[in-house]
Each structure stands twice: as structure tokens, then as C-alpha cells.
Coordinates of C-alpha atoms in Angstrom, one line a residue:
Chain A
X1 CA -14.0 -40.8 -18.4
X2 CA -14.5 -37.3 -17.9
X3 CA -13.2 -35.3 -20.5
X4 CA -13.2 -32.1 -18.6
X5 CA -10.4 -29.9 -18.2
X6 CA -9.7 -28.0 -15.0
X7 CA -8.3 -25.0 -14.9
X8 CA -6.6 -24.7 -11.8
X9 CA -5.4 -21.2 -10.8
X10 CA -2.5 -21.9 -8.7
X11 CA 0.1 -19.5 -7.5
X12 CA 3.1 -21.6 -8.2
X13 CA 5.4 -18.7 -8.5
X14 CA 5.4 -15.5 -7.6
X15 CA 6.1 -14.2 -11.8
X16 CA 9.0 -15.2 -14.4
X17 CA 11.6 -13.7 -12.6
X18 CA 10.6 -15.8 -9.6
X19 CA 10.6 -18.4 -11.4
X20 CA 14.4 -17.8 -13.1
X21 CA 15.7 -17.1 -9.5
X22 CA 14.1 -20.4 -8.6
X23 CA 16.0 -22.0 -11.2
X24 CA 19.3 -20.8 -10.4
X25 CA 19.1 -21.3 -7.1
X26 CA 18.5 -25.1 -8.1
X27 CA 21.2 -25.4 -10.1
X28 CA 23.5 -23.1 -8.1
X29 CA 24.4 -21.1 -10.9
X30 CA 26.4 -17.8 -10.7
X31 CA 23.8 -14.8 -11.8
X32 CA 26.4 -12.7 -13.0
X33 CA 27.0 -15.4 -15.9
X34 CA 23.8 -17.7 -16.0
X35 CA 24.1 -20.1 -18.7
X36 CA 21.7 -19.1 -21.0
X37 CA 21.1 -22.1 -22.9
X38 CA 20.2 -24.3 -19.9
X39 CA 18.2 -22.2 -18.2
X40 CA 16.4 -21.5 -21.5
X41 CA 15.6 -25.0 -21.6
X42 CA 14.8 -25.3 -17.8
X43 CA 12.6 -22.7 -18.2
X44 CA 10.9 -23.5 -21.6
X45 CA 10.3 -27.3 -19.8
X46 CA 8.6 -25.9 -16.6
X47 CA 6.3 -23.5 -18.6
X48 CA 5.2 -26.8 -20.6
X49 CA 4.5 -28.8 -17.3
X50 CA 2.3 -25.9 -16.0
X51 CA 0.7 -26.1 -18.9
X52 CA 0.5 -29.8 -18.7
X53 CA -1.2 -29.3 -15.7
X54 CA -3.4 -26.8 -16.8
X55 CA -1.8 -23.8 -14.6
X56 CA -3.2 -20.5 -15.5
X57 CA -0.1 -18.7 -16.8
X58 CA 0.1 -15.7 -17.2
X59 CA 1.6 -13.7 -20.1
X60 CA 4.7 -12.7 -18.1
X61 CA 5.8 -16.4 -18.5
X62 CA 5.2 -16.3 -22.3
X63 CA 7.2 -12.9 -22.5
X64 CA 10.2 -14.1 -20.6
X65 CA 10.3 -16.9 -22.7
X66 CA 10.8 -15.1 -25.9
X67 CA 13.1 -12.6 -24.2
X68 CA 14.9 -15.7 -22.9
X69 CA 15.4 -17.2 -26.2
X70 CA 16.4 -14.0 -28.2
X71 CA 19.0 -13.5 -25.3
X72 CA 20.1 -17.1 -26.3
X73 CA 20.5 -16.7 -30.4
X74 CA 22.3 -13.3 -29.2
X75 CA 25.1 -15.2 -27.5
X76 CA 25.2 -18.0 -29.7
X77 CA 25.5 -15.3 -33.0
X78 CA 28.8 -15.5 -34.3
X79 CA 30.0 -12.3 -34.4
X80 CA 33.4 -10.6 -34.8
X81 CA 36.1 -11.4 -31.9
X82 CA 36.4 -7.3 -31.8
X83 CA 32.9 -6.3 -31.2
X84 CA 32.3 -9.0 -29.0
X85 CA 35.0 -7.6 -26.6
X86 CA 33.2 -4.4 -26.2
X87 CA 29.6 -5.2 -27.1
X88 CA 27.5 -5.5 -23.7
X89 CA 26.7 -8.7 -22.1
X90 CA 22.9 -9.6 -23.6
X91 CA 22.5 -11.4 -20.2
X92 CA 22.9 -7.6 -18.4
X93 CA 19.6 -6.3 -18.7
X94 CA 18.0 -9.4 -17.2
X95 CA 20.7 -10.0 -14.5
X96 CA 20.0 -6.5 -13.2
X97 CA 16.4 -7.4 -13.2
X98 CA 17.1 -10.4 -11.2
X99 CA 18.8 -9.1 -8.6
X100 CA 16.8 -5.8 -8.0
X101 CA 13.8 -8.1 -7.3
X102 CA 15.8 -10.6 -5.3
X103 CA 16.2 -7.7 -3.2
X104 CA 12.4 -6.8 -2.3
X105 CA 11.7 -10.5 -2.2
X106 CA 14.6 -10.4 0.6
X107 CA 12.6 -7.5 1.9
X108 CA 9.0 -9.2 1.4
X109 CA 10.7 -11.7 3.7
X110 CA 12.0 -9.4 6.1
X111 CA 8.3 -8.1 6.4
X112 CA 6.6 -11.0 6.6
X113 CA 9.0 -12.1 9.9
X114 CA 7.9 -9.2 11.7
X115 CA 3.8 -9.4 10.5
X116 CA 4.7 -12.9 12.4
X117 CA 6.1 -11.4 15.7
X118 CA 3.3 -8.5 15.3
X119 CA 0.5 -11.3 15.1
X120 CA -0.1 -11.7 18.9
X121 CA -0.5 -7.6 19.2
X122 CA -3.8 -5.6 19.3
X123 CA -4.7 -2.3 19.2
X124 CA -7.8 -0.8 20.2
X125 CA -10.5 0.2 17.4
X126 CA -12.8 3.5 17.0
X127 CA -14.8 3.2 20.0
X128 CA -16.4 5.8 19.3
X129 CA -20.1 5.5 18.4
X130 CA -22.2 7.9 17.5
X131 CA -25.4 8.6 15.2
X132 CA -23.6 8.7 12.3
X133 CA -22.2 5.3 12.5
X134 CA -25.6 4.1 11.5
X135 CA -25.6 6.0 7.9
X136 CA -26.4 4.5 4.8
X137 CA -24.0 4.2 1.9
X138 CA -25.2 6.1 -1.1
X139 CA -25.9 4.0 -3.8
X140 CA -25.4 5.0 -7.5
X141 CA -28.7 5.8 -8.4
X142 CA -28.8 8.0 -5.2
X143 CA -25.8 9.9 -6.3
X144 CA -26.8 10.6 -10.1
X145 CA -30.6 10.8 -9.0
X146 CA -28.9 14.0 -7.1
X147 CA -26.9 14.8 -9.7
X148 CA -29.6 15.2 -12.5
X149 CA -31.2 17.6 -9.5
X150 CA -27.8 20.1 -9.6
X151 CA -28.1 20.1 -13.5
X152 CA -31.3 21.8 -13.8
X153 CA -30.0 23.7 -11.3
X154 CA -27.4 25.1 -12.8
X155 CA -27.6 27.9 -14.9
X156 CA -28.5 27.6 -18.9
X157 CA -25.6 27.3 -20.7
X158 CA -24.2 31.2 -21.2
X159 CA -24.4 32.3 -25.1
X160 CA -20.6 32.8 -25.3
X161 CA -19.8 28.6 -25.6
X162 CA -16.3 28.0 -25.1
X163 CA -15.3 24.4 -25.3
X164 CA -13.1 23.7 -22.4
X165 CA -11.9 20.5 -21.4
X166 CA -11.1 19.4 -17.8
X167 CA -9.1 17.0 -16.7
X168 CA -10.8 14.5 -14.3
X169 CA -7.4 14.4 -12.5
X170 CA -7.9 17.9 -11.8
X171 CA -11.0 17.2 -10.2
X172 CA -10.1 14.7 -8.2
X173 CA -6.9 16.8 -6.7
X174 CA -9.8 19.3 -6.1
X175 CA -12.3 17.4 -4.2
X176 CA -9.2 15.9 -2.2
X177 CA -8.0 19.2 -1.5
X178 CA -11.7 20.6 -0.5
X179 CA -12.2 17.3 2.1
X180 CA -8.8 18.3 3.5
X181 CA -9.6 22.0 4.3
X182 CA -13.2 21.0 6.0
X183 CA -11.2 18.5 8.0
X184 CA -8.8 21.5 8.7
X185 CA -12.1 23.1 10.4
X186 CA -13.1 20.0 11.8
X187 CA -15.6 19.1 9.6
X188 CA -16.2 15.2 8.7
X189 CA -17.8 15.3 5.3
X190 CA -18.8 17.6 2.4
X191 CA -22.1 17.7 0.9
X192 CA -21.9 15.6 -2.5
X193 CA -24.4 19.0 -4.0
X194 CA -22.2 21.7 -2.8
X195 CA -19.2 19.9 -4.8
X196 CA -21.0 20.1 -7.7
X197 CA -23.1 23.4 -7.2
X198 CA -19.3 25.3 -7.3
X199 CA -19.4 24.4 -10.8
X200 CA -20.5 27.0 -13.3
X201 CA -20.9 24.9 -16.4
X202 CA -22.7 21.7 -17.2
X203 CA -19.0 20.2 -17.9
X204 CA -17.3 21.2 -14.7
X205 CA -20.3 19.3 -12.6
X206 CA -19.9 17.0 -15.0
X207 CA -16.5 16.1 -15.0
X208 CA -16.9 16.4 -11.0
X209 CA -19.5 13.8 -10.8
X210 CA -17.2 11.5 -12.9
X211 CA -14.3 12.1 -10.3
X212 CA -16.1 11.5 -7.2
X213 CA -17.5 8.2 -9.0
X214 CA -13.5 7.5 -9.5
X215 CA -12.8 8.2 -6.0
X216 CA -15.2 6.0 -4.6
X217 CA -13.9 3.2 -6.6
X218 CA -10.5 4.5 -5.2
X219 CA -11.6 3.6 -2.0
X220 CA -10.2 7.0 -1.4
X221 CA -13.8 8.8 -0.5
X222 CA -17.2 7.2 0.8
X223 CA -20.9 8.4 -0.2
X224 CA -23.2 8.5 2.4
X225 CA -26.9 9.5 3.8
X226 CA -28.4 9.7 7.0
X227 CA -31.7 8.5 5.7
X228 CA -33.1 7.4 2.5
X229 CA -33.1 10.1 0.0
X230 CA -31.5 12.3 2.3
X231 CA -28.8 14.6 1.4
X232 CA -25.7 12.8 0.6
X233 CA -22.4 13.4 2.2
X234 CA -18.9 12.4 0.9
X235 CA -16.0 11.3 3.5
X236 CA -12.6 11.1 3.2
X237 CA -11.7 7.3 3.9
X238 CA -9.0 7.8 6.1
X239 CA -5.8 6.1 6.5
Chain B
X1 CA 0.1 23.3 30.9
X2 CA -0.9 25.7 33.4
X3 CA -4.3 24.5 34.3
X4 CA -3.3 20.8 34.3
X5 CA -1.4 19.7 37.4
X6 CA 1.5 16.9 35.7
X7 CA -1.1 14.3 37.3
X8 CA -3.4 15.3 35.7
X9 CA -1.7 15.5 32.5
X10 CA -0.5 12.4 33.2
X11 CA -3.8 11.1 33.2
X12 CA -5.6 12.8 30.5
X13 CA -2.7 11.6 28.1
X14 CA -3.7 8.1 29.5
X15 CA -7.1 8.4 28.5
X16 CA -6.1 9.7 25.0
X17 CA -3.5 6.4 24.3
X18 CA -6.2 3.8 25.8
X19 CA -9.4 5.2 23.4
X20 CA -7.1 5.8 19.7
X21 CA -7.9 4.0 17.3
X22 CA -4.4 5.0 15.6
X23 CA -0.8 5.8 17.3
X24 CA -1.2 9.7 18.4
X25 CA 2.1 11.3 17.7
X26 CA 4.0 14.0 19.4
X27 CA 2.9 16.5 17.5
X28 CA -0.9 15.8 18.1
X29 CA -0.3 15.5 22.1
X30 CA 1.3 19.3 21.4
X31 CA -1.8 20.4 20.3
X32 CA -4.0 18.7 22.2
X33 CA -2.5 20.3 25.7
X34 CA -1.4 23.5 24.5
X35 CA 1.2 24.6 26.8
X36 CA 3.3 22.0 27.4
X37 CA 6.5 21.2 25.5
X38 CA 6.9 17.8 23.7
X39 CA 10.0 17.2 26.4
X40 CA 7.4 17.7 29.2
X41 CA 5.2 15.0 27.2
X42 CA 7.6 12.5 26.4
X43 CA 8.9 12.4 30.0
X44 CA 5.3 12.1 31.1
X45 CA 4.7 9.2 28.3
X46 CA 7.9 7.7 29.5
X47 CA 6.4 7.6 33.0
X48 CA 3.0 5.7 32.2
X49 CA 5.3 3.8 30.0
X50 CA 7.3 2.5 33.3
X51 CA 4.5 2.5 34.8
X52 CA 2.5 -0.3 33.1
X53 CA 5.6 -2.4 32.8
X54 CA 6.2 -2.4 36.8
X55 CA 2.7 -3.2 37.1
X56 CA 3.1 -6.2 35.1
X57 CA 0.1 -5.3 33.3
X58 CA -1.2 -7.2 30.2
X59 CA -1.2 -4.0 28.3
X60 CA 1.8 -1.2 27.5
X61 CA 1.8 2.2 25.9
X62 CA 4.1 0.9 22.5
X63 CA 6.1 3.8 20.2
X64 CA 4.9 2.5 17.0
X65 CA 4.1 4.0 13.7
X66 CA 5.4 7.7 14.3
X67 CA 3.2 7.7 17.3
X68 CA 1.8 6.2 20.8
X69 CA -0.8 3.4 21.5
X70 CA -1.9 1.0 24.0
X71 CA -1.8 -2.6 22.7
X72 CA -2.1 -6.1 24.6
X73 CA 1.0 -8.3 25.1
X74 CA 1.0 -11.0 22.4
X75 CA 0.9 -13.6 25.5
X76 CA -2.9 -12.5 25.5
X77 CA -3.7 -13.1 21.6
X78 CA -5.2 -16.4 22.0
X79 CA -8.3 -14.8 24.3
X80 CA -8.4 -11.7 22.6
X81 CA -8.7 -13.9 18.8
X82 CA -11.7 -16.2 20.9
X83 CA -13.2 -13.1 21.9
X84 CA -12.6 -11.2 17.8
X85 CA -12.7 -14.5 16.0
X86 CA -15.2 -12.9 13.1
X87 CA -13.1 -9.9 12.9
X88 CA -9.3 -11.5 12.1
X89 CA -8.1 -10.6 9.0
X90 CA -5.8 -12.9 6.6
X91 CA -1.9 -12.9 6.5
X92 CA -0.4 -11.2 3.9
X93 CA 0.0 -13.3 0.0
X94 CA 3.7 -13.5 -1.1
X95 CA 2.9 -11.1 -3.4
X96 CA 1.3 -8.4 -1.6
X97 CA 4.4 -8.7 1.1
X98 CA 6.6 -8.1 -2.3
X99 CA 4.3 -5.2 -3.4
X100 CA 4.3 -3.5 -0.4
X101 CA 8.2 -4.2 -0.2
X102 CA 8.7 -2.7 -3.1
X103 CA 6.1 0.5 -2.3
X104 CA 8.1 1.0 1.2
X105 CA 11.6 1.1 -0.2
X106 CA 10.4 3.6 -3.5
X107 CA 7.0 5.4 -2.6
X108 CA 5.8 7.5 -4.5
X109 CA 6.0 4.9 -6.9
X110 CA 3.2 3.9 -9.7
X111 CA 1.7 0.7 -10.5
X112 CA 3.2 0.6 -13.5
X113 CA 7.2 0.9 -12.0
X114 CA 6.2 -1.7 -9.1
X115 CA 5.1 -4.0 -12.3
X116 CA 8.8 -3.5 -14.0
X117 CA 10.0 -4.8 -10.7
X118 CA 8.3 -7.8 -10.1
X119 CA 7.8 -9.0 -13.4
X120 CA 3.9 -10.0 -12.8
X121 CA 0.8 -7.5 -13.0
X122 CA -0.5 -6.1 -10.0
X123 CA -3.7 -5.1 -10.5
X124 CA -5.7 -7.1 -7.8
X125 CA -2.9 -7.1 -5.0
X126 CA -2.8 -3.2 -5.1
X127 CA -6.6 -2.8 -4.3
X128 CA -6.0 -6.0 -1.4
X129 CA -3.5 -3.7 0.0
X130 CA -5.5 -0.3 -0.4
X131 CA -8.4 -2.1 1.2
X132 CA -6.6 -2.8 3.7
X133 CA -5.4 0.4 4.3
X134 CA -1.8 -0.3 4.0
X135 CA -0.5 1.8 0.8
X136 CA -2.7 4.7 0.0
X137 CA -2.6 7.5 -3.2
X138 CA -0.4 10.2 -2.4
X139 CA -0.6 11.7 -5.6
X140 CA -0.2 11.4 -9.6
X141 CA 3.2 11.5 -11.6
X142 CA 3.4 14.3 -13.6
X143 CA 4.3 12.1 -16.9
X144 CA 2.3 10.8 -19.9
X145 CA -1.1 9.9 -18.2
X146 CA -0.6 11.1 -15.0
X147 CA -0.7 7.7 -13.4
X148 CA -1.6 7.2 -9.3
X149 CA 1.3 7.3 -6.9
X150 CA 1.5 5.0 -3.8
X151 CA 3.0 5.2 -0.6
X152 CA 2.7 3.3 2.9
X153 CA 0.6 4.4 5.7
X154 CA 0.5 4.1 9.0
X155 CA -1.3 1.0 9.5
X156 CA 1.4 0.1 7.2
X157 CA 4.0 0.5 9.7
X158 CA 1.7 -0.7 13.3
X159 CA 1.1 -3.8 11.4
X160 CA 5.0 -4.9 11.1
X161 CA 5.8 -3.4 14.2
X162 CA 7.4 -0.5 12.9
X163 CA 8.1 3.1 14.6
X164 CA 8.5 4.6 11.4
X165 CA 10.0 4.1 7.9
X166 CA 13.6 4.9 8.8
X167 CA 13.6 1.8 11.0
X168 CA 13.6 -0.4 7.8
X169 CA 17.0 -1.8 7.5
X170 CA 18.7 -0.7 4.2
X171 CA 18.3 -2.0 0.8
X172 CA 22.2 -2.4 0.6
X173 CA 21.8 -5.0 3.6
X174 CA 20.0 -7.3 1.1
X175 CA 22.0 -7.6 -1.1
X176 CA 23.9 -11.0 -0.9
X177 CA 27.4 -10.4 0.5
X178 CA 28.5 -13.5 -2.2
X179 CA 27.0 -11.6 -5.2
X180 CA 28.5 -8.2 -3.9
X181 CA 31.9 -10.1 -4.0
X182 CA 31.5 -11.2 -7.5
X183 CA 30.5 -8.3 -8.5
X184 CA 34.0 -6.5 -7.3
X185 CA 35.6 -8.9 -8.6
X186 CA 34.2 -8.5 -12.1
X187 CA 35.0 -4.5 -12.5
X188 CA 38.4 -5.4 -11.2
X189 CA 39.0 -8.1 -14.1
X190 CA 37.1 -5.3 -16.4
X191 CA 40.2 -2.7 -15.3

């Protein structure tokens, strides 16, 4: 027999709350007064067959399932007949939940019809083909091989040292906002130096380097050169 | 328009909508033929738009996603998939259709908000759907850590067939007429 366990990484529901709508759809329950106890149970039994089954679950599951019970001991407290009267519903909270994403998945749905009736429709792509469709991608070594070039370029640190710190969100606004001006004037890229040659201090090029390293993983900018080693230019991706 | 007979035009804006890559809009066609007004161009756009349609022609100029494109009639997907078989992309996962449901209805909106919606984290299906090109970063939230904010793009809105985002029905017409009853019904008891 083999004793190995699968993991099986199954997409069963969509989340918890996918999962509770699921649940009172089943049961045809009224979401403005769920029955907390049963669906507590319901829930609390379909968690254990996932996990039976060896579902990945995620931690969403888990958290719903405490939230679930402590709305549960909430209603079941005995409390005084005047607070109850005016205290809110414990259920309120999630039923609002529910039905805000019952909504988009209503939407999702909506979507997904027309992605079906769009399926059968093409549009041309960039034809367009020129040398520069042929350019490398910049690798990482490429880009901080370059960079260590700017740094001795820059000039030595000026005696007056004031520590200033700059936020890489800054930077990144900055480089967008430079790539959207040379496209302005019609110009497809920006050399990765002259980014960082603007910079006066060591941190400034610094904290550039760093953004355009974000933006790349962003997906938001590409690095790229014409040749190997050759100078290395940053596009906008553009959407 | 002056150095452009309306043929002419007619034709040049033909070329434009049979090489994009991406709908051109209005606007663009404005400043492209400097001169003529965007009521000279739509009626001309209208024109080739008649045009292909009495030809019966396996292609149309379509309004979609704030702009103007030629596609292929859907009739022809079965040669033009043969012909692009390596290049089809996947349908949409369940949960990027909710993801992006949620982005279309509240852009900008952060990772973090869409997460509070759906109940699940989103990590993965946001960088599927930036890939793709169908949300991008429009800016950062000016709150505690300044996180990314998303919002559709137009690819977002050519792949559902979409001439822009005001043609998305309402929220309000998702919500189920039953639980909208029931919910009346409540606040009336609660008077």
C-alpha cells in the first residue's frame, strides 16, 4: 500500500463566501436570516471532507470558520430581552458580505457570457515590424553591470551629508511620468543611464535603480538592448 | 481636410482601422487628419461601416472599446484558430472573471479592497490579469503604504465586446429582485 498522501490543489470553490452562498443556495435558506447553527455545521463538515480529501485549503476557510462559530455563541448568548431588541443582528456583517459578492459573481457571470459571444472575433495584431523588434531583453546583471558604471560616475559624495530618504514610490511616479513625456514627443524608450544620471546623489540613483527593478516586475516597463552590452533602453509596456 | 478629397479620406481612415493593433478612437482620427471635424469622420466611418456589411464581407469596422477596428465575423474563427492555433490564449478562471468584475465596477481599487470582497487572496490572479493586459496600475492610494491602484484597460473592454465601461449594465440590476423584496419588507417591519 502506498502510504503517500496527495496533495491535490483543487479549486473547489471560489473562497468561504463562495462556499456559504453555496450552502444556502442548497438549502434554500433566506440570507437575511441564515440559520446560523446549521450552516455552522454545514460548513464546519465540508471543511473536514476537503480536508479528508486532502484539498489545499486555504486560510480563508479556517477564518470563516471561527468567525462563523463566534457569530453562533453570539446568538445563542442569553442576554437581556431589552438589549436584544436593539443590539444589531451578529449575522449583519456577514450577510452584507454575502450579498456584495453575490453581486460581482453575478457580474463575473455576466462577463464570462460575453468573453463567450466575443470568442469567434479577431482583431488584427502589430504588424508592424521593424529592427527593433529583434532587441534583446536586458537581463539583471546587464542592468546593475550599468548601474555600477553611473555610480562612479556620479559625483563624490558633497561634504555637506544630509540624510534624505526617498520614497521608492516617488521614483516610480517619476520614471512613469518621464516615459509619458518622451512618448508625448514621440519617443519609444528612455535610456536606463540617463534615468539614473539625473540623480545627484548615490541615494537618488539608488533608490531609482530599485524602482525600475519594481517596475519591471510590474510588468509595467521592459529593459532592453539592441546588442549585447549595448546601451539599455526602458519601454513603457503598453496597454 | 483640405488636401484630402472625402475619398481619399475615406480611404486613408481605411488603411488606419485595417493595420491597428488597438481600437483608434475619435479623438486619435482628429489628430491624425487635422482639419476635419469628428462629424465629418464618423459619417465617413459610418460609410465604410455600410460599406463592408453590403459587401457581405467576412470582416467589419466594429465600435468597440472607446474606439474603431476591423475584426473577422465569428463565422470565420474556426480557420482563423487552424491558422493561430500556437497563439490562442486560455479562457478566463472563475476567479479572474470575479477579480476583474470587481476591478470594472470600483477601479481604482487596491488588492487589498478587491480581497475584502471576495473573501480569498488574490495575489496570482492579479498578475494573470496584468499579464494579460486586462487591469493595469493607475496609480497608488494615498493611505498607510501607499498600496497599487487597478483599473480596466482597453483590451479589457475589446475582449468582452465592450464599447466602453458605461455599457456595463448596473450593479443595482444584480441584485436579486427576491432579496430586494425582503429586504423592504424588513425596514417596513423595523418602522
Amino acid at each position: 500500500m502506498n502510504q503517500k498522501t496527495y496533495d491535490v490543489h483543487l479549486e473547489v470553490f471560489e473562497g468561504p463566501l463562495d462556499l456559504l452562498l453555496f450552502l444556502i443556495r442548497k438549502n434554500d435558506m433566506d440570507i437575511y436570516d441564515i440559520p446560523v447553527s446549521q450552516i455552522t455545521a454545514e460548513y464546519l463538515d465540508y471543511i473536514s471532507v476537503m480536508k479528508e480529501l486532502n484539498l489545499d485549503i486555504a486560510g480563508e476557510f479556517l477564518v470563516m470558520a471561527a468567525t462563523l462559530m463566534q457569530i453562533k455563541s453570539k446568538t445563542m448568548l442569553p442576554s437581556p430581552a431589552v438589549e436584544e431588541e436593539t443590539g444589531p443582528d451578529p449575522r449583519e456583517e456577514l450577510v452584507q458580505r454575502l450579498l456584495e459578492y453575490q453581486k460581482y459573481k453575478q457580474v463575473a457571470q455576466f462577463l464570462s457570457s460575453h468573453e463567450l459571444d466575443e470568442q469567434g472575433v479577431y482583431y488584427k495584431s502589430m504588424p508592424v515590424l521593424s529592427e527593433e523588434d529583434y532587441l534583446l531583453e536586458a537581463t539583471i546583471f546587464d542592468l546593475i553591470e550599468c548601474f555600477r558604471g553611473v555610480l562612479k560616475e556620479l559625483p563624490g559624495d558633497v561634504k555637506e551629508i544630509v540624510y534624505e530618504e526617498i520614497p521608492i514610490e516617488q521614483k516610480i511616479r517619476e520614471i512613469l511620468d518621464l516615459l509619458e513625456d518622451s512618448a508625448r514627443q514621440g519617443r519609444k524608450y528612455i535610456s536606463f543611464k540617463d534615468i539614473l544620471i539625473r540623480e545627484i546623489k548615490r541615494i537618488g540613483a539608488v533608490v531609482s535603480f530599485l524602482a525600475i527593478l519594481e517596475l519591471i516586475r510590474l510588468k509595467q516597463i521592459v529593459a532592453r538592448q539592441s546588442k549585447l552590452f549595448g546601451e539599455i533602453r526602458i519601454y513603457p509596456v503598453t496597454v | 481636410m483640405d488636401f484630402l478629397t472625402k475619398q481619399e479620406l475615406k480611404k486613408s481612415i481605411e488603411a488606419l482601422l485595417f493595420i491597428t493593433d488597438k481600437p483608434i478612437s475619435l479623438d486619435k482620427f482628429e489628430e491624425i487628419f487635422e482639419g476635419a471635424t469628428k462629424e465629418q469622420l464618423m459619417e465617413i466611418i459610418d460609410e465604410l461601416k455600410k460599406e463592408y456589411v453590403e459587401r457581405d464581407s467576412a470582416i467589419g469596422v466594429r465600435e468597440i472599446a472607446n474606439g474603431f477596428q476591423f475584426a473577422t465575423k465569428s463565422d470565420y474563427s474556426p480557420w482563423v484558430r487552424k491558422l493561430l492555433k500556437d497563439r490562442i490564449t486560455l479562457k478566463l478562471s472563475t476567479s479572474a472573471l470575479e477579480t476583474l468584475a470587481i476591478v470594472a465596477y470600483k477601479q481604482p481599487i487596491t488588492r487589498a479592497e478587491i480581497e475584502e470582497i471576495r473573501g480569498v487572496e488574490i495575489v496570482s490572479v492579479l498578475e494573470t490579469l496584468l499579464e494579460r493586459r486586462l487591469i493595469r496600475i493607475v496609480g497608488r492610494k494615498e493611505t498607510v503604504g501607499r498600496p497599487l491602484l487597478y483599473g480596466t484597460t482597453q483590451d479589457f473592454l475589446r475582449y468582452f465586446g465592450l464599447r466602453n465601461l458605461v455599457e456595463l449594465p448596473s450593479l443595482e440590476e444584480f441584485t436579486p429582485a427576491e432579496a430586494a423584496e425582503t429586504e423592504e419588507t424588513e425596514s417596513n417591519t423595523e418602522e
